[in-house]
Short mmCIF file of C-alpha atoms in Angstrom, two decimals:
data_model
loop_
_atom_site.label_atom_id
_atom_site.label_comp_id
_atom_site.label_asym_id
_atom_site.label_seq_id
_atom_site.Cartn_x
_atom_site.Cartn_y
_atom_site.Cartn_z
CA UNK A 23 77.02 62.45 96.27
CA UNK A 24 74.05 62.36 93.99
CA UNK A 25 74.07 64.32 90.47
CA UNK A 26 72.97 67.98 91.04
CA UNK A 27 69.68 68.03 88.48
CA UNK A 28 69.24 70.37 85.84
CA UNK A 29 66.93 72.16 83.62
CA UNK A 30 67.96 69.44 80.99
CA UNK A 31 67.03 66.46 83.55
CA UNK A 32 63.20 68.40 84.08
CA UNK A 33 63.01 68.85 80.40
CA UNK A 34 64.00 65.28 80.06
CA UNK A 35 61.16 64.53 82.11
CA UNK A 36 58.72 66.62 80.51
CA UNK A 37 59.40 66.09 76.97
CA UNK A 38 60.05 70.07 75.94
CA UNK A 39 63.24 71.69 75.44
CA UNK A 40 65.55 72.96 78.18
CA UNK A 41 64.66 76.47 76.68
CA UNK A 42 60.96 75.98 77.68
CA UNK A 43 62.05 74.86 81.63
CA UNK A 44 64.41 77.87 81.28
CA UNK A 45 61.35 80.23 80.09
CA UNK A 46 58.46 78.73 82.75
CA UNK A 47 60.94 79.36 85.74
CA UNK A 48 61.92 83.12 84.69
CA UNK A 49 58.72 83.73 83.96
CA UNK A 50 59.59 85.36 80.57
CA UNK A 51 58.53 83.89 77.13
CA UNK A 52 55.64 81.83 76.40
CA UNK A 53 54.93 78.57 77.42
CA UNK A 54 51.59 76.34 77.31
CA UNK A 55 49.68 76.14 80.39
CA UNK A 56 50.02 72.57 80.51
CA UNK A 57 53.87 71.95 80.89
CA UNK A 58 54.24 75.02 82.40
CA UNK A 59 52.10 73.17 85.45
CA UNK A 60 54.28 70.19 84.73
CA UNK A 61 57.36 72.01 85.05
CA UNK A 62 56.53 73.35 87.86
CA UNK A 63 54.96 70.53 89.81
CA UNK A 64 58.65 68.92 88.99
CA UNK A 65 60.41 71.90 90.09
CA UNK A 66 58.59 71.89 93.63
CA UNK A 67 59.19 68.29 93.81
CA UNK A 68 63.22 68.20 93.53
CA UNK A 69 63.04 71.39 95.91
CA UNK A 70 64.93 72.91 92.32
CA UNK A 71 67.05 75.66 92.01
CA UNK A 72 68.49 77.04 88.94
CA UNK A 73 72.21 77.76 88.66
CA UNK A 74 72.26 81.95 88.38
CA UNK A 75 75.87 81.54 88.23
CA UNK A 76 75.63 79.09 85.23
CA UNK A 77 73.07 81.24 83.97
CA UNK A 78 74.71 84.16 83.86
CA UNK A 79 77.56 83.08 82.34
CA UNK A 80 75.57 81.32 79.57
CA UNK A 81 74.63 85.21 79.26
CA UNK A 82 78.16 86.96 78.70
CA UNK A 83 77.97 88.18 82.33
CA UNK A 84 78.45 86.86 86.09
CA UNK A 85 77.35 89.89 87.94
CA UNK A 86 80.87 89.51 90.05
CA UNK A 87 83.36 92.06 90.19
CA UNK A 88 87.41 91.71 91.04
CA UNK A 89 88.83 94.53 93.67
CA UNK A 90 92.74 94.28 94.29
CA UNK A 91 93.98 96.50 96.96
CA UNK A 92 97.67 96.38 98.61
CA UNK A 93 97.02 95.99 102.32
CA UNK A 94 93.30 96.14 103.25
CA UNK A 95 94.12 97.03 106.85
CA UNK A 96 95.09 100.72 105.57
CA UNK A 97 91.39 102.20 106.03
CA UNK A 98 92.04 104.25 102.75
CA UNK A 99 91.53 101.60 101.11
CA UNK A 100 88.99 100.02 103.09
CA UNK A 101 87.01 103.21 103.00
CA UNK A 102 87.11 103.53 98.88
CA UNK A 103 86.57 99.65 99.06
CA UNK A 104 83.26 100.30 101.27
CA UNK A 105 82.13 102.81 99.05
CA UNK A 106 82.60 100.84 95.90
CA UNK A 107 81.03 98.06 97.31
CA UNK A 108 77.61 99.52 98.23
CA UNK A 109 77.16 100.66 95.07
CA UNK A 110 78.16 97.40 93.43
CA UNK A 111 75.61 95.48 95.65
CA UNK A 112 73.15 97.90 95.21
CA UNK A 113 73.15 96.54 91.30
CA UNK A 114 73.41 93.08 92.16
CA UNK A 115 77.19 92.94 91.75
CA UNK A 116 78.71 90.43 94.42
CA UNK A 117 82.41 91.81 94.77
CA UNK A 118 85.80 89.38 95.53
CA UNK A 119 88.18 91.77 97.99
CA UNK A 120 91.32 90.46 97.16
CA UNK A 121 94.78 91.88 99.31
CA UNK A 122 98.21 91.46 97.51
CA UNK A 123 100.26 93.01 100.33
CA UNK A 124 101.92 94.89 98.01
CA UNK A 125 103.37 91.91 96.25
CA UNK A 126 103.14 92.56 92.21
CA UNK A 127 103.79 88.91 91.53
CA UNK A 128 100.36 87.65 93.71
CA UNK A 129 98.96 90.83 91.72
CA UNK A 130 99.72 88.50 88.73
CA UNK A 131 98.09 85.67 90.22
CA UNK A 132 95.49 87.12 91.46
CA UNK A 133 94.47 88.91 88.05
CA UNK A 134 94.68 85.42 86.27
CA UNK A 135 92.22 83.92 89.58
CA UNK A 136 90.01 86.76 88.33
CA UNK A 137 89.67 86.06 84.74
CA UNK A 138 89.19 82.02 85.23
CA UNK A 139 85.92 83.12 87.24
CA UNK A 140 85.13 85.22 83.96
CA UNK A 141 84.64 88.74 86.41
CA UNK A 142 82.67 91.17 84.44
CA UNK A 143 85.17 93.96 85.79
CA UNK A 144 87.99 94.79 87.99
CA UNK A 145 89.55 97.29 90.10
CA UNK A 146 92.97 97.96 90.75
CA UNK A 147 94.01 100.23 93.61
CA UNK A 148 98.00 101.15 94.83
CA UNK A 149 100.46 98.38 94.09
CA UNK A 150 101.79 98.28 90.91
CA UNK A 151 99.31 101.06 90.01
CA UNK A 152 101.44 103.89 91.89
CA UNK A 153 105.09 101.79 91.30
CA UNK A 154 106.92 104.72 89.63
CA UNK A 155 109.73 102.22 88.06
CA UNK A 156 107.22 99.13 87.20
CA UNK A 157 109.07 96.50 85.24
CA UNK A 158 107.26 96.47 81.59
CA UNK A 159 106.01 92.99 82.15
CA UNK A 160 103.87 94.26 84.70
CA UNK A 161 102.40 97.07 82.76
CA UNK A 162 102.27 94.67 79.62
CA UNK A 163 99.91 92.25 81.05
CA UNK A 164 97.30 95.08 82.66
CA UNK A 165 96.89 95.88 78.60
CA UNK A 166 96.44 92.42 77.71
CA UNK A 167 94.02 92.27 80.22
CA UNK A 168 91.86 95.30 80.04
CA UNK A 169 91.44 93.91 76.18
CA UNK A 170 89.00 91.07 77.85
CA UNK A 171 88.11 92.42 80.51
CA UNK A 172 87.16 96.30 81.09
CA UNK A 173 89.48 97.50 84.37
CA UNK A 174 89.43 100.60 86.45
CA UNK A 175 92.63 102.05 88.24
CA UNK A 176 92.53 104.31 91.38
CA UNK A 177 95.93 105.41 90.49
CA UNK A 178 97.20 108.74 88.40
CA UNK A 179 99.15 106.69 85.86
CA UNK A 180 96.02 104.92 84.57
CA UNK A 181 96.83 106.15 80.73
CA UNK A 182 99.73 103.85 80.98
CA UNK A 183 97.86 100.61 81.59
CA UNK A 184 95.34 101.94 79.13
CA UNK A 185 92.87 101.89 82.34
CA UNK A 186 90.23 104.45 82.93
CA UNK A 187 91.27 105.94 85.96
CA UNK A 188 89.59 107.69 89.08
CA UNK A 189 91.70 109.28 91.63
CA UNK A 190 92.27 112.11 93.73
CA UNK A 191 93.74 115.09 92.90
CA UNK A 192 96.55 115.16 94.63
CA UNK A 193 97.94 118.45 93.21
CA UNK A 194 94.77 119.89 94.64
CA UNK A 195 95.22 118.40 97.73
CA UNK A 196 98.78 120.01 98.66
CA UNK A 197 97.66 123.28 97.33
CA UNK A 198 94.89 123.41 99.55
CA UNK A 199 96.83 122.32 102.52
CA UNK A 200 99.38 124.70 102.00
CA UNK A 201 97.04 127.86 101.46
CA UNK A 202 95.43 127.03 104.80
CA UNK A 203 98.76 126.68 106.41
CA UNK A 204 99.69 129.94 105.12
CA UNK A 205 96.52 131.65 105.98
CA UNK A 206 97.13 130.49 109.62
CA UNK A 207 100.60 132.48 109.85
CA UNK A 208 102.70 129.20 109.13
CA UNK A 209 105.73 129.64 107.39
CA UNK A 210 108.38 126.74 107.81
CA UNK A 211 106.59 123.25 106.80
CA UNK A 212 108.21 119.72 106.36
CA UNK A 213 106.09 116.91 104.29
CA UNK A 214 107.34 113.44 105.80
CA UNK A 215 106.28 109.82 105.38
CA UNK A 216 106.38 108.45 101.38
CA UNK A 217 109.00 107.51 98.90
CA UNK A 218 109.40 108.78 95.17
CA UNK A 219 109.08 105.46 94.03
CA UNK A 220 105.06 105.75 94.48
CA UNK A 221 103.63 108.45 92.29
CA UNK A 222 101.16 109.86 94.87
CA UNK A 223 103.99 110.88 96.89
CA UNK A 224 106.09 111.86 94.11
CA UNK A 225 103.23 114.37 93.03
CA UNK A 226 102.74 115.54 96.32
CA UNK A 227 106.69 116.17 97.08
CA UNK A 228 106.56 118.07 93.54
CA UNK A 229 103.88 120.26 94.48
CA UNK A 230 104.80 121.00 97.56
CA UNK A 231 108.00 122.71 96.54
CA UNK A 232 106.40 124.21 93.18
CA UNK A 233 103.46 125.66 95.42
CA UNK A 234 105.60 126.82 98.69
CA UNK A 235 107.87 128.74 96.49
CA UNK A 236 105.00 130.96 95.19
CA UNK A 237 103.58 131.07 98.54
CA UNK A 238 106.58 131.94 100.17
CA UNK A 239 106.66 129.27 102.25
CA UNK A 240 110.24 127.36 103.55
CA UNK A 241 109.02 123.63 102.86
CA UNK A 242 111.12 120.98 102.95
CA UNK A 243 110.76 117.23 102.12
CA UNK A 244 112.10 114.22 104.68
CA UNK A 245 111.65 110.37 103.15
CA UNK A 246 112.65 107.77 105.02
CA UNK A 247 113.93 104.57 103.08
CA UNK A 248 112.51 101.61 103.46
CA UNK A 249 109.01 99.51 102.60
CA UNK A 250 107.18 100.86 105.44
CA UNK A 251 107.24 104.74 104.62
CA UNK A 252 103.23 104.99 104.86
CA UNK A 253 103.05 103.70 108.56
CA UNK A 254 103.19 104.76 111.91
CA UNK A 255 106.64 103.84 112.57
CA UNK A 256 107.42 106.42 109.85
CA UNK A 257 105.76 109.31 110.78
CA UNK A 258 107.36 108.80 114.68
CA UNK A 259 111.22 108.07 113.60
CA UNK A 260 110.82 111.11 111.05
CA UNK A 261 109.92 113.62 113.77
CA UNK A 262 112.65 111.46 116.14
CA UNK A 263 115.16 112.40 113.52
CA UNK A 264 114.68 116.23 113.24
CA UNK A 265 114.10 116.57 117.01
CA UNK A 266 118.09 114.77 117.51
CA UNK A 267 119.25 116.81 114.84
CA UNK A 268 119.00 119.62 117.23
CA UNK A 269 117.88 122.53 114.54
CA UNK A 270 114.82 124.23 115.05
CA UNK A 271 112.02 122.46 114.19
CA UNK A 272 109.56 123.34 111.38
CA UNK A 273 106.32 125.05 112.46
CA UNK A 274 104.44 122.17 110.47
CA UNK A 275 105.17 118.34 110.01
CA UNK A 276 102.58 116.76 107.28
CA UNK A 277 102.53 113.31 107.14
CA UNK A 278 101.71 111.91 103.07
CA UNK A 279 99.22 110.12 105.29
CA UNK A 280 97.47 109.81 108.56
CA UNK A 281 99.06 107.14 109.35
CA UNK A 282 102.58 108.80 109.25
CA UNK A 283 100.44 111.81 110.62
CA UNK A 284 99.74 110.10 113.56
CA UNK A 285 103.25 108.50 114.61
CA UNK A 286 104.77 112.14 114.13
CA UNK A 287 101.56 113.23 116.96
CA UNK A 288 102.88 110.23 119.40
CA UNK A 289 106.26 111.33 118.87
CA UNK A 290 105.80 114.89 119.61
CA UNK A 291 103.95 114.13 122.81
CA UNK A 292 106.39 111.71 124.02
CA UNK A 293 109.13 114.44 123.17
CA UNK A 294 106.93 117.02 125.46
CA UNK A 295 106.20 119.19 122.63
CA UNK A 296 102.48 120.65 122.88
CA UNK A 297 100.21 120.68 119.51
CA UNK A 298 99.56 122.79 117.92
CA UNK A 299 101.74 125.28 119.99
CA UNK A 300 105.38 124.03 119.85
CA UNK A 301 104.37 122.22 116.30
CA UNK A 302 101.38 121.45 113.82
CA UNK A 303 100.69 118.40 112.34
CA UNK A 304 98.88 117.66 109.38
CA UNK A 305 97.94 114.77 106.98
CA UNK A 306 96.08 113.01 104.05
CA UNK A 307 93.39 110.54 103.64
CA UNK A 308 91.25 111.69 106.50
CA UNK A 309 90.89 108.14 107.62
CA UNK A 310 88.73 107.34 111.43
CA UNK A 311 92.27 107.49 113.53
CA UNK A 312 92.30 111.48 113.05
CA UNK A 313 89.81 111.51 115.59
CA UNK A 314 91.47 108.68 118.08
CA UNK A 315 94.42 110.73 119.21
CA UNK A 316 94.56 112.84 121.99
CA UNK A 317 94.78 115.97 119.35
CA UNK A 318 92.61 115.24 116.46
CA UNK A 319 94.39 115.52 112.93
CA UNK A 320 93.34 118.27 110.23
CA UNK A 321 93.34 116.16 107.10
CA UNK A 322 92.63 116.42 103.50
CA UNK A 323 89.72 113.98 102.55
CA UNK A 324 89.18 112.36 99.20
CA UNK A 325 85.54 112.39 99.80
CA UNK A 326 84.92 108.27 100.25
CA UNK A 327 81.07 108.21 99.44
CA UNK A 328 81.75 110.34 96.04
CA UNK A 329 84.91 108.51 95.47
CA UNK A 330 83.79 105.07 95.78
CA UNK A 331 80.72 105.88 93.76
CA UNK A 332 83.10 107.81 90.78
CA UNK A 333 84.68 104.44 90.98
CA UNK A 334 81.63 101.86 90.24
CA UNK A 335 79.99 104.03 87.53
CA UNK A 336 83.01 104.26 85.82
CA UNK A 337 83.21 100.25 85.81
CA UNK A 338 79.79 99.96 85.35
CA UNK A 339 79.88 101.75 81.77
CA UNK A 340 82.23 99.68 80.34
CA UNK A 341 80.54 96.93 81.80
CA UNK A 342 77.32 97.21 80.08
CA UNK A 343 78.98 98.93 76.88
CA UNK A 344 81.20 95.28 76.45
CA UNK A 345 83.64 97.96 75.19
CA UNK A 346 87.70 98.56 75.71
CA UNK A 347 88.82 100.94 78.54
CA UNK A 348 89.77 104.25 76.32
CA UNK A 349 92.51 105.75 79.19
CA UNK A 350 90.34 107.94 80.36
CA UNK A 351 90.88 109.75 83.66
CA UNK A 352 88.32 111.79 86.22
CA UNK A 353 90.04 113.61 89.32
CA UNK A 354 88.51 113.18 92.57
CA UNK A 355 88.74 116.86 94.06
CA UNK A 356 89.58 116.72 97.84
CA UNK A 357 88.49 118.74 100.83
CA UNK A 358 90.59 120.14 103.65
CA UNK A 359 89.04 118.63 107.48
CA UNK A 360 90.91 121.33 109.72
CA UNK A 361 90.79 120.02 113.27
CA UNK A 362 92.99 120.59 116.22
CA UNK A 363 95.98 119.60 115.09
CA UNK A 364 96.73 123.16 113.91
CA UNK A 365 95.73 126.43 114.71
#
């Protein structure tokens, strides 16, 4: 394969400095008229193209940015992730999706992938970012990191890393539900789906119980064990569970997302029980698949365009201030979607 040419094999050729091939191609800085046609009579004869990558790195930047999400297939992340991304590309950031399935140690790898390809930023969403009991080694090398290399968490423990952090405000989110629910005449309400190993479920569970007690609501929380407590299968063996229990069923099943939401609908169905007559269901993320089920699913939205955009300008500060992440934190505030799935 024949040796890729350079700006050093045209200036060879020339007689100037590679800083003088560098300057006639941009176009910026003086050079004579005379090599400038030289240069450029080489340049269309080797069909030339300068290395940006090379370029940029020679620069202190390489206009790429590192994205880490647990399981891309979840569209909350994809959503954020879409969001992000337009905004990235719309400031000539190419962005590398990366999925660690949850997995902290290809986290690891992944992060160490990222900072060989000297990635101007990165962003960290779920995973280890939400892991409640994180082993210290794992929160040890995020601040090692973040020294070199400025990172942004869509998590709520983002001080801990010493991240910036944008996320949504999750506490918001459950109060908002539950003032709805009330204002509709609902009284007895069961949050399902989650574990309180993650803190976005944790918070939620917490709130829930701190804001139906001043509401005067009966809520109750129902966590399955397991790895999958954010799916579909959740959400339906949940419901299965209190409908073979054989006490009366709460007015109001909210899933911690719309997945979980939308097993506990299938469930429901299959068990004969109308929505939202015989029982309400509710959940969080308002991702497309609220409106793919034969009762569409009121939901509380963290706002993906706003989001995703919070999200790059925050990266894109420390970016282009080459300065260290100072912990700080902006809450996305949610909106309620109300659709048929309650009354």
């Amino acid at each position: 394969m024949p040796k890729q040419l350079t700006i050093y094999d045209i200036a060879k050729e020339v007689g100037v400095s590679a800083a003088t091939v560098s300057r006639a191609i941009s176009g910026r800085g003086y050079v004579s008229e005379a090599n400038k046609v030289k240069i450029m009579e080489l340049v269309q004869k080797y069909n030339f193209r300068p290395n940006t990558f090379a370029q940029n790195l020679q620069a202190g930047f390489t206009k790429t940015i590192g994205y880490i999400v647990p399981h891309i297939g979840n569209m909350y992340f994809a959503n954020v992730y879409y969001e992000f991304e337009r905004w990235a590309s719309s400031h000539g950031y190419m962005t590398i999706l990366l999925n660690s399935k949850g997995d902290y140690n290809l986290e690891s790898k992944f992060l160490k992938s990222l900072k060989e390809k000297h990635v101007d930023g990165i962003v960290m969403m779920g995973g280890r970012m939400d892991e409640r009991n994180l082993p210290e080694n794992h929160v040890r090398e995020i601040q090692e990191m973040r020294q070199s290399i400025p990172i942004v968490s869509c998590g709520p423990e983002a001080e801990r890393f010493g991240c910036n952090g944008i996320y949504t405000d999750d506490v918001k989110g459950v109060e908002e539900l539950l003032l709805f629910l009330k204002s509709r005449g609902y009284k007895r309400i069961c949050f399902i789906g989650g574990g309180d190993q993650y803190y976005p479920s944790y918070i939620k569970k917490k709130t829930a119980y701190v804001v139906g007690e001043k509401l005067g609501l009966e809520v109750s929380v129902r966590w399955l064990t397991g790895n999958e407590v954010f799916s579909f299968s959740a959400g339906y063996d949940s419901l299965k569970i209190l409908i073979e229990e054989g006490r009366p069923l709460p007015e109001v099943i909210c899933g911690i997302n719309d997945y979980v939401a939308l097993g506990a609908v299938n469930c429901a169905l299959e068990s004969g029980l109308k929505i939202p007559e015989d029982i309400a269901v509710t959940g969080f993320d308002d991702v497309s698949i609220t409106t793919m089920t034969p009762v569409h699913i009121t939901s509380i939205s963290p706002r993906y365009e706003y989001f995703g955009k919070k999200v790059f300008n925050s990266l894109h500060k420390l970016m282009q201030a080459k300065t260290l992440p100072t912990g700080k934190t902006s809450l996305i505030k949610p909106e309620i979607i109300i659709r048929g799935s309650t009354r």
